[in-house]
Each structure stands twice: as structure tokens, then as C-alpha cells.
Amino acid sequence: MQQDWINALVGGLVIGLAVSLMLYLNGRVTGISGIIYGTLNPHKNDMQWRYFFAAGLFLGGVFLKIFKSDLFSGALPTDVSTVVVAGLLVGFGTILGSGCTSGHGVCGISRLSPRSLVATIVFIFAGVLSVFVFKKIGVL
Amino acid sequence: MKIIMKNSLSALIVGFIFALGLGISGMTQPQKVFGFLDVFGKWDPSLIFVMIGAIIFHFVSFRVIKKNHKPLFSNDWHVPTKKEITPALIFGSVLFGIGWGLGGYCPGPAITSLASFEMRPIVFVVSMIGGMLLFKMLDSKYKFKR
């Protein structure tokens, strides 16, 4: 249990370092949903870095997979159709809501953005309610 | 080196470090996310420290970095400045939260988890991009005020 808390804190600090580098080097917010959405809306000169960022996220995953593959354990044992619905909601919701855990939850709150503060409280509450309800009706 | 290439290599390195942070923290394990959101069940609050750690670091670094005249590889800052709390912000965040609870992935960990080459993260990411494309389609028609 205590080890989990330490891992979470260390991982969080590493994420803090990553988003700080993005700001220092490129002057950008590391909002993952927004970066991915940008690749679906082609603008010249604003595309390549997005693909490179996604590649970095993936290659980091490859590195983790090689050295500690159990970090990818624990998928939820739901129907595949549930995974599809979850993905659609996350894709649609993060763009309508202008951000996800990284853009709002980390970058936005760090600069005390009122929009990000509200969004983060809302999506955490919605997530808690979602787990409560879907557990109750037997989906989760 | 051209500036576009510098931006791209920076983004590649940031993405890589970010993924390591996600893996170390436990965010790539949907069961842990489930435990974090299962407040009324067997609650495992440990993941709150991911946000705490990241915010503590960036709360300080943001202020230090913004003292610079401009970013190293860009002529301007590209940080959002909107302040208005819109219905889209709330409603979109509700939908995101529901999906997050249902799948156990938010966008970053989902993409990093593609490297496990397992079915669920792949299905999730494809659906997530589908949801974004659906938004794009509706947005071109209705022009949502985000």
C-alpha cells in the first residue's frame, strides 16, 4: 500500500518534469487529448510535433513493456463493447470539454486556471459516479 | 536544425518521459484507476498522489519558466488563456469522466498501453479517435462554443 503511494508520487513528479520540459522548450501545454485532436485537424507547420509526441508516449510504453511488463496488467474484465463505449465517451468528452487529465488536471491546475479546476472536479466526480452506477448494474 | 525538427524532437522526448511517469505511477493499470474512482467501494486513493506530485512540480516550474521572454524553440507561448466556464466544458468533462470510469483509461495511459499489444487498449484508442472524429463532424455543423 505505502509503496503504491510512493510510486504514484514519484510518477507524478516525472510527469511534472515532462510537462515542464514541453513548456520550456516548445512553449506548449501537454494536453494529450488536444495534441491528438490536432492531428485530425490538419494545419501546416503544426502537425509533425504532435506525431512525434504520440510516438514518444508509445516508445515510453515499449520501454516499460520490456523492463516491467506488469505495469500494463489489470485491464478491466468487461465486454469489448463496453471498452468501445468508454473510448467513444473519452474521445468525444475530452474535446468538447477542452482537455483531459493532463491538460486540465496537471497543466491547468498548476497555473490555477479556473476552467481546468472546474473541469477536473467535474470529471473526477463523474468518474466516481460512473464506477458506482456501473458497478451497481453489473457492467463493471 | 530547423525549428520544426527541434519542436518535434522535444515533443518526442517529452512524450517518452511522460510515458515513464504514467507507468511508474500506476496510471497504466485500469484496475488501479478503478480502485481510485471506487470511492463507495474498496477505495484506493493512492493515485491522488500522481496529481499532487505533478502539480507540485509544475506549479513551481510554470512560474520559473514563464519568467523567460519566450520558449527555447518558439517565438511565443501557446498557453490557453480562456476563463469562461461554458456548458460544453462541464458537459464534456462529465462524458469524459463516465468513460474514464467505464474503461479505466484516460487518453495518455491508453496510448502508452498500446505498447502492451493487448486488445483492450487498442480497441479503446481506436474508439477514442472515433469519438474525436464524431466531435469534429458535429462541430463543423453546430459550431460548439467550447
Short mmCIF file of C-alpha atoms in Angstrom, two decimals:
data_model
loop_
_atom_site.label_atom_id
_atom_site.label_comp_id
_atom_site.label_asym_id
_atom_site.label_seq_id
_atom_site.Cartn_x
_atom_site.Cartn_y
_atom_site.Cartn_z
CA MET A 1 0.00 0.00 0.00
CA GLN A 2 2.62 2.52 1.10
CA GLN A 3 4.77 1.57 -1.89
CA ASP A 4 1.84 2.42 -4.17
CA TRP A 5 1.67 5.91 -2.73
CA ILE A 6 5.39 6.45 -3.23
CA ASN A 7 5.24 5.14 -6.81
CA ALA A 8 2.30 7.43 -7.51
CA LEU A 9 4.16 10.44 -6.12
CA VAL A 10 7.39 9.65 -8.00
CA GLY A 11 5.47 9.00 -11.22
CA GLY A 12 3.63 12.29 -10.69
CA LEU A 13 6.90 14.19 -10.28
CA VAL A 14 8.21 12.63 -13.51
CA ILE A 15 5.02 13.75 -15.28
CA GLY A 16 5.56 17.22 -13.79
CA LEU A 17 9.06 17.22 -15.27
CA ALA A 18 7.74 16.17 -18.69
CA VAL A 19 5.10 18.91 -18.91
CA SER A 20 7.65 21.46 -17.68
CA LEU A 21 10.06 20.50 -20.46
CA MET A 22 7.27 20.89 -23.01
CA LEU A 23 6.59 24.41 -21.73
CA TYR A 24 10.27 25.38 -21.53
CA LEU A 25 11.21 24.03 -24.96
CA ASN A 26 8.10 24.43 -27.11
CA GLY A 27 6.03 26.83 -25.02
CA ARG A 28 3.13 24.42 -25.05
CA VAL A 29 0.71 22.80 -22.66
CA THR A 30 0.96 18.99 -22.58
CA GLY A 31 -2.72 18.24 -23.06
CA ILE A 32 -2.81 14.80 -24.58
CA SER A 33 -6.38 14.84 -25.91
CA GLY A 34 -5.77 18.21 -27.56
CA ILE A 35 -2.45 17.13 -29.08
CA ILE A 36 -4.10 14.05 -30.61
CA TYR A 37 -7.14 16.03 -31.81
CA GLY A 38 -4.76 18.42 -33.57
CA THR A 39 -3.60 15.58 -35.82
CA LEU A 40 -7.21 15.17 -37.01
CA ASN A 41 -7.41 18.86 -37.99
CA PRO A 42 -4.50 19.36 -40.36
CA HIS A 43 -2.75 22.72 -40.07
CA LYS A 44 0.51 23.20 -41.88
CA ASN A 45 3.59 23.50 -39.60
CA ASP A 46 1.58 22.35 -36.58
CA MET A 47 1.43 18.64 -37.23
CA GLN A 48 4.83 17.00 -37.03
CA TRP A 49 5.49 17.62 -33.32
CA ARG A 50 2.14 16.05 -32.47
CA TYR A 51 3.04 12.81 -34.19
CA PHE A 52 6.45 12.84 -32.52
CA PHE A 53 4.82 13.35 -29.13
CA ALA A 54 2.45 10.41 -29.68
CA ALA A 55 5.42 8.33 -30.83
CA GLY A 56 7.27 9.26 -27.63
CA LEU A 57 4.30 8.19 -25.50
CA PHE A 58 4.24 4.87 -27.34
CA LEU A 59 8.02 4.33 -27.22
CA GLY A 60 7.99 5.04 -23.49
CA GLY A 61 5.40 2.29 -23.30
CA VAL A 62 7.68 -0.06 -25.23
CA PHE A 63 10.48 0.71 -22.77
CA LEU A 64 8.17 -0.05 -19.82
CA LYS A 65 6.91 -3.22 -21.51
CA ILE A 66 10.48 -4.51 -21.91
CA PHE A 67 11.65 -3.75 -18.37
CA LYS A 68 8.46 -4.12 -16.33
CA SER A 69 5.59 -5.56 -18.34
CA ASP A 70 3.32 -5.98 -15.29
CA LEU A 71 2.79 -2.20 -15.39
CA PHE A 72 0.22 -2.99 -18.09
CA SER A 73 -1.66 -5.59 -16.09
CA GLY A 74 -5.12 -5.17 -14.67
CA ALA A 75 -7.35 -4.43 -17.67
CA LEU A 76 -10.99 -4.29 -16.59
CA PRO A 77 -12.70 -7.63 -17.38
CA THR A 78 -15.65 -6.03 -19.19
CA ASP A 79 -17.22 -6.80 -22.58
CA VAL A 80 -15.31 -5.37 -25.52
CA SER A 81 -18.43 -3.36 -26.37
CA THR A 82 -18.00 -1.57 -23.01
CA VAL A 83 -14.44 -0.65 -23.98
CA VAL A 84 -15.77 0.80 -27.25
CA VAL A 85 -18.36 2.93 -25.43
CA ALA A 86 -15.71 4.07 -22.92
CA GLY A 87 -13.35 5.09 -25.73
CA LEU A 88 -16.05 7.00 -27.60
CA LEU A 89 -17.04 8.89 -24.43
CA VAL A 90 -13.44 9.76 -23.59
CA GLY A 91 -12.67 10.91 -27.16
CA PHE A 92 -15.82 13.00 -27.55
CA GLY A 93 -15.91 14.28 -23.96
CA THR A 94 -12.29 15.43 -23.75
CA ILE A 95 -12.59 17.51 -26.92
CA LEU A 96 -15.98 19.01 -26.02
CA GLY A 97 -14.56 19.72 -22.54
CA SER A 98 -11.26 21.10 -23.94
CA GLY A 99 -8.98 18.71 -22.04
CA CYS A 100 -8.27 15.60 -20.05
CA THR A 101 -6.30 14.55 -17.00
CA SER A 102 -3.05 16.01 -18.38
CA GLY A 103 -4.22 19.29 -19.90
CA HIS A 104 -6.75 20.22 -17.22
CA GLY A 105 -5.71 18.05 -14.26
CA VAL A 106 -1.97 18.76 -14.33
CA CYS A 107 -1.13 21.73 -16.56
CA GLY A 108 -4.30 23.76 -15.97
CA ILE A 109 -4.45 23.34 -12.21
CA SER A 110 -0.73 24.17 -11.93
CA ARG A 111 -1.35 27.58 -13.44
CA LEU A 112 -4.60 27.96 -11.41
CA SER A 113 -6.87 28.09 -14.44
CA PRO A 114 -10.49 28.30 -13.25
CA ARG A 115 -11.71 26.31 -16.27
CA SER A 116 -9.30 23.47 -15.55
CA LEU A 117 -10.12 23.45 -11.86
CA VAL A 118 -13.84 23.10 -12.64
CA ALA A 119 -13.27 20.50 -15.38
CA THR A 120 -11.06 18.36 -13.13
CA ILE A 121 -13.54 18.37 -10.25
CA VAL A 122 -16.35 17.51 -12.68
CA PHE A 123 -14.58 14.61 -14.42
CA ILE A 124 -13.39 13.07 -11.16
CA PHE A 125 -16.91 13.26 -9.70
CA ALA A 126 -18.35 11.86 -12.93
CA GLY A 127 -15.81 9.04 -12.81
CA VAL A 128 -16.71 8.19 -9.21
CA LEU A 129 -20.41 8.23 -10.08
CA SER A 130 -19.75 6.18 -13.23
CA VAL A 131 -17.96 3.43 -11.28
CA PHE A 132 -20.69 3.47 -8.60
CA VAL A 133 -23.56 3.17 -11.09
CA PHE A 134 -21.96 0.70 -13.50
CA LYS A 135 -20.89 -1.49 -10.60
CA LYS A 136 -24.44 -1.43 -9.26
CA ILE A 137 -25.99 -2.51 -12.57
CA GLY A 138 -23.32 -5.14 -13.13
CA VAL A 139 -21.41 -3.63 -16.09
CA LEU A 140 -18.22 -3.24 -14.05
CA MET B 1 18.46 22.20 -37.36
CA LYS B 2 15.11 23.58 -38.47
CA ILE B 3 12.77 24.78 -35.72
CA ILE B 4 10.07 22.27 -36.71
CA MET B 5 12.52 19.45 -36.16
CA LYS B 6 13.58 20.90 -32.78
CA ASN B 7 9.93 21.10 -31.71
CA SER B 8 9.37 17.54 -32.86
CA LEU B 9 12.39 16.07 -31.09
CA SER B 10 11.43 17.95 -27.92
CA ALA B 11 7.91 16.53 -28.15
CA LEU B 12 9.31 13.03 -28.69
CA ILE B 13 11.43 13.27 -25.54
CA VAL B 14 8.59 14.80 -23.52
CA GLY B 15 6.24 12.02 -24.66
CA PHE B 16 8.80 9.38 -23.66
CA ILE B 17 9.35 10.86 -20.17
CA PHE B 18 5.62 11.36 -19.72
CA ALA B 19 5.01 7.67 -20.51
CA LEU B 20 7.60 6.62 -17.92
CA GLY B 21 5.81 8.77 -15.35
CA LEU B 22 2.49 7.17 -16.22
CA GLY B 23 3.93 3.68 -15.90
CA ILE B 24 5.74 4.34 -12.61
CA SER B 25 2.67 5.99 -11.09
CA GLY B 26 0.23 3.16 -11.84
CA MET B 27 -1.92 5.09 -14.32
CA THR B 28 -1.46 2.39 -16.99
CA GLN B 29 -3.26 -0.18 -14.81
CA PRO B 30 -7.02 0.20 -15.24
CA GLN B 31 -7.71 -1.76 -12.04
CA LYS B 32 -5.83 0.90 -10.09
CA VAL B 33 -7.84 3.66 -11.76
CA PHE B 34 -10.98 1.69 -10.95
CA GLY B 35 -9.86 1.47 -7.31
CA PHE B 36 -9.22 5.23 -7.25
CA LEU B 37 -12.73 6.01 -8.52
CA ASP B 38 -14.43 3.32 -6.41
CA VAL B 39 -14.88 5.74 -3.50
CA PHE B 40 -18.01 3.99 -2.20
CA GLY B 41 -16.46 0.51 -2.51
CA LYS B 42 -12.90 -0.63 -1.91
CA TRP B 43 -11.32 2.81 -2.29
CA ASP B 44 -7.62 3.00 -3.16
CA PRO B 45 -6.75 6.72 -3.00
CA SER B 46 -3.06 6.24 -3.91
CA LEU B 47 -3.41 7.72 -7.43
CA ILE B 48 -4.27 11.13 -5.99
CA PHE B 49 -0.52 11.42 -5.38
CA VAL B 50 0.11 11.37 -9.13
CA MET B 51 -1.74 14.65 -9.48
CA ILE B 52 -0.23 16.02 -6.28
CA GLY B 53 3.32 15.20 -7.42
CA ALA B 54 2.82 16.57 -10.93
CA ILE B 55 1.08 19.74 -9.73
CA ILE B 56 3.66 20.49 -7.01
CA PHE B 57 6.44 20.19 -9.60
CA HIS B 58 4.70 22.19 -12.31
CA PHE B 59 3.18 24.82 -10.00
CA VAL B 60 6.74 25.91 -9.27
CA SER B 61 8.31 25.23 -12.68
CA PHE B 62 5.50 27.04 -14.54
CA ARG B 63 6.26 30.25 -12.70
CA VAL B 64 10.01 29.92 -13.19
CA ILE B 65 9.71 29.06 -16.91
CA LYS B 66 7.23 31.86 -17.67
CA LYS B 67 9.79 34.39 -16.43
CA ASN B 68 11.67 33.72 -19.67
CA HIS B 69 10.93 36.07 -22.52
CA LYS B 70 9.91 33.18 -24.78
CA PRO B 71 10.25 29.38 -25.06
CA LEU B 72 13.57 27.98 -26.28
CA PHE B 73 12.22 26.70 -29.60
CA SER B 74 9.30 29.01 -30.30
CA ASN B 75 8.65 32.73 -30.63
CA ASP B 76 5.54 32.69 -28.47
CA TRP B 77 3.90 30.95 -25.56
CA HIS B 78 0.97 28.75 -26.58
CA VAL B 79 -0.76 28.54 -23.20
CA PRO B 80 -4.60 28.73 -23.12
CA THR B 81 -5.99 31.89 -21.55
CA LYS B 82 -9.76 31.30 -21.69
CA LYS B 83 -11.53 31.86 -18.38
CA GLU B 84 -15.22 31.36 -19.11
CA ILE B 85 -16.93 28.29 -17.65
CA THR B 86 -19.08 27.08 -20.54
CA PRO B 87 -21.75 24.37 -20.65
CA ALA B 88 -19.51 22.49 -23.11
CA LEU B 89 -16.68 22.44 -20.56
CA ILE B 90 -18.96 20.90 -17.93
CA PHE B 91 -20.87 18.52 -20.19
CA GLY B 92 -17.72 17.35 -21.97
CA SER B 93 -15.98 16.70 -18.65
CA VAL B 94 -18.99 14.69 -17.45
CA LEU B 95 -18.83 12.49 -20.57
CA PHE B 96 -15.08 12.09 -20.17
CA GLY B 97 -15.46 11.11 -16.51
CA ILE B 98 -18.09 8.50 -17.32
CA GLY B 99 -15.85 6.97 -19.99
CA TRP B 100 -12.81 7.11 -17.71
CA GLY B 101 -14.65 5.10 -15.05
CA LEU B 102 -16.03 2.68 -17.59
CA GLY B 103 -12.75 1.92 -19.37
CA GLY B 104 -10.13 2.74 -16.74
CA TYR B 105 -8.08 4.71 -19.27
CA CYS B 106 -7.63 8.41 -19.88
CA PRO B 107 -6.00 9.40 -23.19
CA GLY B 108 -2.30 9.33 -22.20
CA PRO B 109 -2.19 5.93 -20.47
CA ALA B 110 -4.30 4.47 -23.27
CA ILE B 111 -1.74 5.45 -25.91
CA THR B 112 1.19 4.29 -23.77
CA SER B 113 -0.62 0.98 -23.18
CA LEU B 114 -0.74 0.34 -26.93
CA ALA B 115 2.81 -0.90 -26.39
CA SER B 116 1.43 -3.90 -24.49
CA PHE B 117 -0.08 -5.02 -27.83
CA GLU B 118 -3.14 -6.22 -25.96
CA MET B 119 -6.63 -5.97 -27.35
CA ARG B 120 -8.32 -3.63 -24.88
CA PRO B 121 -6.05 -0.59 -25.14
CA ILE B 122 -6.06 -0.93 -28.92
CA VAL B 123 -9.88 -1.06 -29.03
CA PHE B 124 -10.01 1.85 -26.59
CA VAL B 125 -7.67 4.10 -28.58
CA VAL B 126 -9.42 3.36 -31.89
CA SER B 127 -12.80 4.17 -30.26
CA MET B 128 -11.35 7.30 -28.63
CA ILE B 129 -10.20 8.60 -32.02
CA GLY B 130 -13.65 7.65 -33.33
CA GLY B 131 -15.20 9.82 -30.59
CA MET B 132 -12.94 12.72 -31.57
CA LEU B 133 -13.89 12.35 -35.24
CA LEU B 134 -17.56 12.27 -34.23
CA PHE B 135 -16.99 15.52 -32.34
CA LYS B 136 -15.28 17.04 -35.36
CA MET B 137 -18.22 16.11 -37.57
CA LEU B 138 -20.83 17.56 -35.21
CA ASP B 139 -18.67 20.62 -34.50
CA SER B 140 -18.43 21.52 -38.19
CA LYS B 141 -22.23 21.52 -38.26
CA TYR B 142 -23.14 23.05 -34.89
CA LYS B 143 -20.00 25.09 -34.02
CA PHE B 144 -19.96 24.32 -30.30
CA LYS B 145 -18.86 27.14 -28.05
CA ARG B 146 -16.17 25.42 -26.02
#
